[in-house]
Amino acid sequence: MQFSIWHWAILLLLIGVPVFFAVRSAIKPSQNPADPVGFGGWLMLLAIGQSLSPLRTLAAIGSSSDGYNQLMLVPNGPMVVYGESALLLAFLVLQLVVVVAMLRRSPWFKQLFLAQWLAIPVVFILDAALVSTVFRVRVGQVVTGNAIATSIASFAMAGLWVAYVYRSVRVRNTFTRVRASAQVANA
């Protein structure tokens, strides 16, 4: 399938314009360092997406069940099924840790969100290497152009959100949760 210049223009408009405004609003200096705080604005959109990300991973695991059932009958197929399931479950656990850190307003959220972003290509590469190695075929036979495009798009979109997380005043003010013992000591 070939993409015309119009497809790219529409894609740029759909993705680029919201991202431009997100980055532009994140760069604006706050008049009061205590404001804005909390889940609002673009951070609310990120929070919704991050909260739904484990569900997307579970849906991907569920949609692969027919393929997994067929692979279980192939020699060395169970090894691929268990390996890929372990990779996806590890990624799911990372997503859940990021969601919990986000909801707790942990200062670790930024680093965990960055780690989740970097895990996208790592999971993709490890999965392709696992299938290629176990079945003794070239990676080009395992990975389709559509899978590469989906992974790159996912990585690029998440990368834009990582840039927002590291530049946003709201994020900086929101994820500074102080432990209760420190609050009592300050009182």
mmCIF file of C-alpha atoms in Angstrom:
data_model
loop_
_atom_site.group_PDB
_atom_site.id
_atom_site.type_symbol
_atom_site.label_atom_id
_atom_site.label_comp_id
_atom_site.label_asym_id
_atom_site.label_seq_id
_atom_site.Cartn_x
_atom_site.Cartn_y
_atom_site.Cartn_z
ATOM 1 C CA MET A 1 0.000 0.000 0.000
ATOM 2 C CA GLN A 2 1.466 3.342 -1.075
ATOM 3 C CA PHE A 3 0.903 6.532 0.877
ATOM 4 C CA SER A 4 0.337 9.648 -1.209
ATOM 5 C CA ILE A 5 1.407 13.096 -0.120
ATOM 6 C CA TRP A 6 -2.193 13.746 0.950
ATOM 7 C CA HIS A 7 -2.144 10.808 3.345
ATOM 8 C CA TRP A 8 1.002 12.192 4.955
ATOM 9 C CA ALA A 9 -0.519 15.676 5.118
ATOM 10 C CA ILE A 10 -3.631 14.352 6.850
ATOM 11 C CA LEU A 11 -1.488 12.317 9.246
ATOM 12 C CA LEU A 12 0.596 15.406 9.999
ATOM 13 C CA LEU A 13 -2.540 17.423 10.701
ATOM 14 C CA LEU A 14 -4.073 14.761 12.922
ATOM 15 C CA ILE A 15 -0.927 14.182 14.929
ATOM 16 C CA GLY A 16 1.217 17.254 14.445
ATOM 17 C CA VAL A 17 -1.263 19.990 15.314
ATOM 18 C CA PRO A 18 -2.277 18.582 18.732
ATOM 19 C CA VAL A 19 1.344 17.815 19.533
ATOM 20 C CA PHE A 20 2.396 21.337 18.548
ATOM 21 C CA PHE A 21 -0.144 22.836 20.938
ATOM 22 C CA ALA A 22 0.803 20.376 23.685
ATOM 23 C CA VAL A 23 4.475 21.263 23.450
ATOM 24 C CA ARG A 24 3.732 24.983 23.117
ATOM 25 C CA SER A 25 1.530 24.958 26.217
ATOM 26 C CA ALA A 26 4.133 22.954 28.126
ATOM 27 C CA ILE A 27 6.875 25.471 27.367
ATOM 28 C CA LYS A 28 4.976 28.518 28.663
ATOM 29 C CA PRO A 29 6.494 29.652 31.942
ATOM 30 C CA SER A 30 4.131 29.756 34.874
ATOM 31 C CA GLN A 31 3.546 33.088 36.618
ATOM 32 C CA ASN A 32 3.244 31.252 39.906
ATOM 33 C CA PRO A 33 5.531 28.221 40.380
ATOM 34 C CA ALA A 34 2.801 26.524 42.412
ATOM 35 C CA ASP A 35 0.387 26.612 39.442
ATOM 36 C CA PRO A 36 -0.736 24.635 37.483
ATOM 37 C CA VAL A 37 -0.889 21.457 39.509
ATOM 38 C CA GLY A 38 -2.848 18.253 39.148
ATOM 39 C CA PHE A 39 -4.367 16.257 36.368
ATOM 40 C CA GLY A 40 -5.704 18.852 33.996
ATOM 41 C CA GLY A 41 -5.070 20.086 30.490
ATOM 42 C CA TRP A 42 -2.767 17.904 28.425
ATOM 43 C CA LEU A 43 -1.768 15.901 31.492
ATOM 44 C CA MET A 44 -5.347 14.665 31.772
ATOM 45 C CA LEU A 45 -5.187 13.387 28.201
ATOM 46 C CA LEU A 46 -1.897 11.646 28.989
ATOM 47 C CA ALA A 47 -3.372 10.165 32.182
ATOM 48 C CA ILE A 48 -6.340 8.754 30.273
ATOM 49 C CA GLY A 49 -4.089 7.227 27.616
ATOM 50 C CA GLN A 50 -1.693 5.809 30.187
ATOM 51 C CA SER A 51 -4.562 4.309 32.172
ATOM 52 C CA LEU A 52 -5.896 2.617 29.039
ATOM 53 C CA SER A 53 -2.506 1.322 27.858
ATOM 54 C CA PRO A 54 -2.590 -1.869 29.982
ATOM 55 C CA LEU A 55 -6.002 -2.632 28.497
ATOM 56 C CA ARG A 56 -4.558 -2.297 24.979
ATOM 57 C CA THR A 57 -1.793 -4.721 25.881
ATOM 58 C CA LEU A 58 -4.316 -7.187 27.296
ATOM 59 C CA ALA A 59 -6.385 -6.812 24.124
ATOM 60 C CA ALA A 60 -3.281 -7.552 22.034
ATOM 61 C CA ILE A 61 -2.635 -10.689 24.072
ATOM 62 C CA GLY A 62 -6.264 -11.726 23.719
ATOM 63 C CA SER A 63 -6.355 -11.125 19.976
ATOM 64 C CA SER A 64 -3.250 -13.273 19.565
ATOM 65 C CA SER A 65 -4.822 -16.289 21.257
ATOM 66 C CA ASP A 66 -5.909 -17.931 17.980
ATOM 67 C CA GLY A 67 -2.404 -17.586 16.597
ATOM 68 C CA TYR A 68 -0.983 -18.935 19.839
ATOM 69 C CA ASN A 69 -3.266 -21.966 19.640
ATOM 70 C CA GLN A 70 -1.991 -22.701 16.130
ATOM 71 C CA LEU A 71 1.645 -22.196 17.175
ATOM 72 C CA MET A 72 1.280 -24.684 20.026
ATOM 73 C CA LEU A 73 0.949 -27.440 17.411
ATOM 74 C CA VAL A 74 4.147 -26.461 15.551
ATOM 75 C CA PRO A 75 7.530 -27.852 16.660
ATOM 76 C CA ASN A 76 9.150 -25.291 18.999
ATOM 77 C CA GLY A 77 5.914 -23.326 18.859
ATOM 78 C CA PRO A 78 5.234 -23.491 22.595
ATOM 79 C CA MET A 79 8.611 -21.859 23.235
ATOM 80 C CA VAL A 80 7.611 -18.924 21.027
ATOM 81 C CA VAL A 81 4.181 -18.667 22.639
ATOM 82 C CA TYR A 82 5.574 -18.690 26.173
ATOM 83 C CA GLY A 83 8.415 -16.321 25.287
ATOM 84 C CA GLU A 84 6.161 -13.819 23.560
ATOM 85 C CA SER A 85 3.624 -14.072 26.374
ATOM 86 C CA ALA A 86 6.375 -13.415 28.920
ATOM 87 C CA LEU A 87 7.539 -10.344 26.973
ATOM 88 C CA LEU A 88 4.033 -8.942 26.742
ATOM 89 C CA LEU A 89 3.303 -9.682 30.395
ATOM 90 C CA ALA A 90 6.547 -7.965 31.447
ATOM 91 C CA PHE A 91 5.544 -4.938 29.371
ATOM 92 C CA LEU A 92 2.080 -5.062 30.955
ATOM 93 C CA VAL A 93 3.624 -5.060 34.433
ATOM 94 C CA LEU A 94 5.762 -2.044 33.472
ATOM 95 C CA GLN A 95 2.646 -0.248 32.223
ATOM 96 C CA LEU A 96 0.832 -0.989 35.474
ATOM 97 C CA VAL A 97 3.793 0.273 37.521
ATOM 98 C CA VAL A 98 3.754 3.502 35.489
ATOM 99 C CA VAL A 99 -0.006 3.889 36.038
ATOM 100 C CA VAL A 100 0.380 3.389 39.791
ATOM 101 C CA ALA A 101 3.273 5.870 39.924
ATOM 102 C CA MET A 102 1.179 8.348 37.957
ATOM 103 C CA LEU A 103 -1.861 7.981 40.205
ATOM 104 C CA ARG A 104 0.270 8.280 43.332
ATOM 105 C CA ARG A 105 1.948 11.371 41.854
ATOM 106 C CA SER A 106 5.305 9.771 42.438
ATOM 107 C CA PRO A 107 8.427 11.691 41.444
ATOM 108 C CA TRP A 108 9.537 8.433 39.775
ATOM 109 C CA PHE A 109 6.767 8.780 37.187
ATOM 110 C CA LYS A 110 8.927 10.665 34.694
ATOM 111 C CA GLN A 111 11.696 8.062 34.738
ATOM 112 C CA LEU A 112 9.231 5.179 34.596
ATOM 113 C CA PHE A 113 7.378 6.790 31.694
ATOM 114 C CA LEU A 114 10.717 7.149 29.871
ATOM 115 C CA ALA A 115 11.522 3.488 30.580
ATOM 116 C CA GLN A 116 8.126 2.452 29.219
ATOM 117 C CA TRP A 117 8.818 4.462 26.060
ATOM 118 C CA LEU A 118 12.201 2.796 25.588
ATOM 119 C CA ALA A 119 10.615 -0.615 26.196
ATOM 120 C CA ILE A 120 8.454 -0.303 23.065
ATOM 121 C CA PRO A 121 11.271 -0.997 20.568
ATOM 122 C CA VAL A 122 13.013 -3.370 22.978
ATOM 123 C CA VAL A 123 9.934 -5.614 23.214
ATOM 124 C CA PHE A 124 9.471 -5.468 19.438
ATOM 125 C CA ILE A 125 13.116 -6.384 18.731
ATOM 126 C CA LEU A 126 13.234 -9.133 21.365
ATOM 127 C CA ASP A 127 10.005 -10.631 20.047
ATOM 128 C CA ALA A 128 11.274 -10.638 16.462
ATOM 129 C CA ALA A 129 14.617 -12.102 17.567
ATOM 130 C CA LEU A 130 12.883 -14.808 19.611
ATOM 131 C CA VAL A 131 10.649 -15.938 16.762
ATOM 132 C CA SER A 132 13.492 -15.724 14.247
ATOM 133 C CA THR A 133 15.874 -17.703 16.446
ATOM 134 C CA VAL A 134 13.450 -20.418 17.504
ATOM 135 C CA PHE A 135 12.100 -21.041 14.011
ATOM 136 C CA ARG A 136 15.504 -20.476 12.360
ATOM 137 C CA VAL A 137 14.228 -17.995 9.794
ATOM 138 C CA ARG A 138 15.374 -14.532 8.819
ATOM 139 C CA VAL A 139 13.915 -11.611 10.726
ATOM 140 C CA GLY A 140 12.538 -10.268 7.440
ATOM 141 C CA GLN A 141 10.290 -13.310 7.193
ATOM 142 C CA VAL A 142 8.990 -12.783 10.718
ATOM 143 C CA VAL A 143 8.402 -9.030 10.743
ATOM 144 C CA THR A 144 5.967 -7.422 8.325
ATOM 145 C CA GLY A 145 6.069 -3.847 7.118
ATOM 146 C CA ASN A 146 2.782 -3.188 8.868
ATOM 147 C CA ALA A 147 4.201 -4.366 12.208
ATOM 148 C CA ILE A 148 7.248 -2.133 11.779
ATOM 149 C CA ALA A 149 5.080 0.853 10.870
ATOM 150 C CA THR A 150 2.819 0.278 13.873
ATOM 151 C CA SER A 151 5.784 -0.019 16.218
ATOM 152 C CA ILE A 152 7.460 3.107 14.828
ATOM 153 C CA ALA A 153 4.215 5.091 15.055
ATOM 154 C CA SER A 154 3.674 3.937 18.626
ATOM 155 C CA PHE A 155 7.258 4.822 19.540
ATOM 156 C CA ALA A 156 6.999 8.251 17.887
ATOM 157 C CA MET A 157 3.706 9.140 19.578
ATOM 158 C CA ALA A 158 4.962 8.004 22.967
ATOM 159 C CA GLY A 159 8.160 9.974 22.348
ATOM 160 C CA LEU A 160 6.139 13.143 21.921
ATOM 161 C CA TRP A 161 4.440 12.458 25.239
ATOM 162 C CA VAL A 162 7.832 11.848 26.862
ATOM 163 C CA ALA A 163 8.952 15.262 25.582
ATOM 164 C CA TYR A 164 5.806 16.776 27.091
ATOM 165 C CA VAL A 165 6.386 15.038 30.435
ATOM 166 C CA TYR A 166 9.937 16.366 30.663
ATOM 167 C CA ARG A 167 9.058 19.945 29.623
ATOM 168 C CA SER A 168 5.684 20.568 31.240
ATOM 169 C CA VAL A 169 5.378 22.864 34.229
ATOM 170 C CA ARG A 170 2.183 21.067 35.238
ATOM 171 C CA VAL A 171 3.990 17.713 35.261
ATOM 172 C CA ARG A 172 6.885 19.174 37.230
ATOM 173 C CA ASN A 173 4.482 20.617 39.813
ATOM 174 C CA THR A 174 2.246 17.534 39.975
ATOM 175 C CA PHE A 175 4.794 14.748 40.419
ATOM 176 C CA THR A 176 6.563 15.984 43.535
ATOM 177 C CA ARG A 177 4.718 13.975 46.135
ATOM 178 C CA VAL A 178 6.389 14.330 49.507
ATOM 179 C CA ARG A 179 6.223 11.418 51.908
ATOM 180 C CA ALA A 180 3.875 11.742 54.883
ATOM 181 C CA SER A 181 6.791 11.526 57.328
ATOM 182 C CA ALA A 182 8.437 14.521 55.673
ATOM 183 C CA GLN A 183 5.190 16.492 55.839
ATOM 184 C CA VAL A 184 4.850 15.746 59.564
ATOM 185 C CA ALA A 185 8.472 16.760 60.146
ATOM 186 C CA ASN A 186 7.906 20.058 58.340
ATOM 187 C CA ALA A 187 4.774 20.777 60.404
#
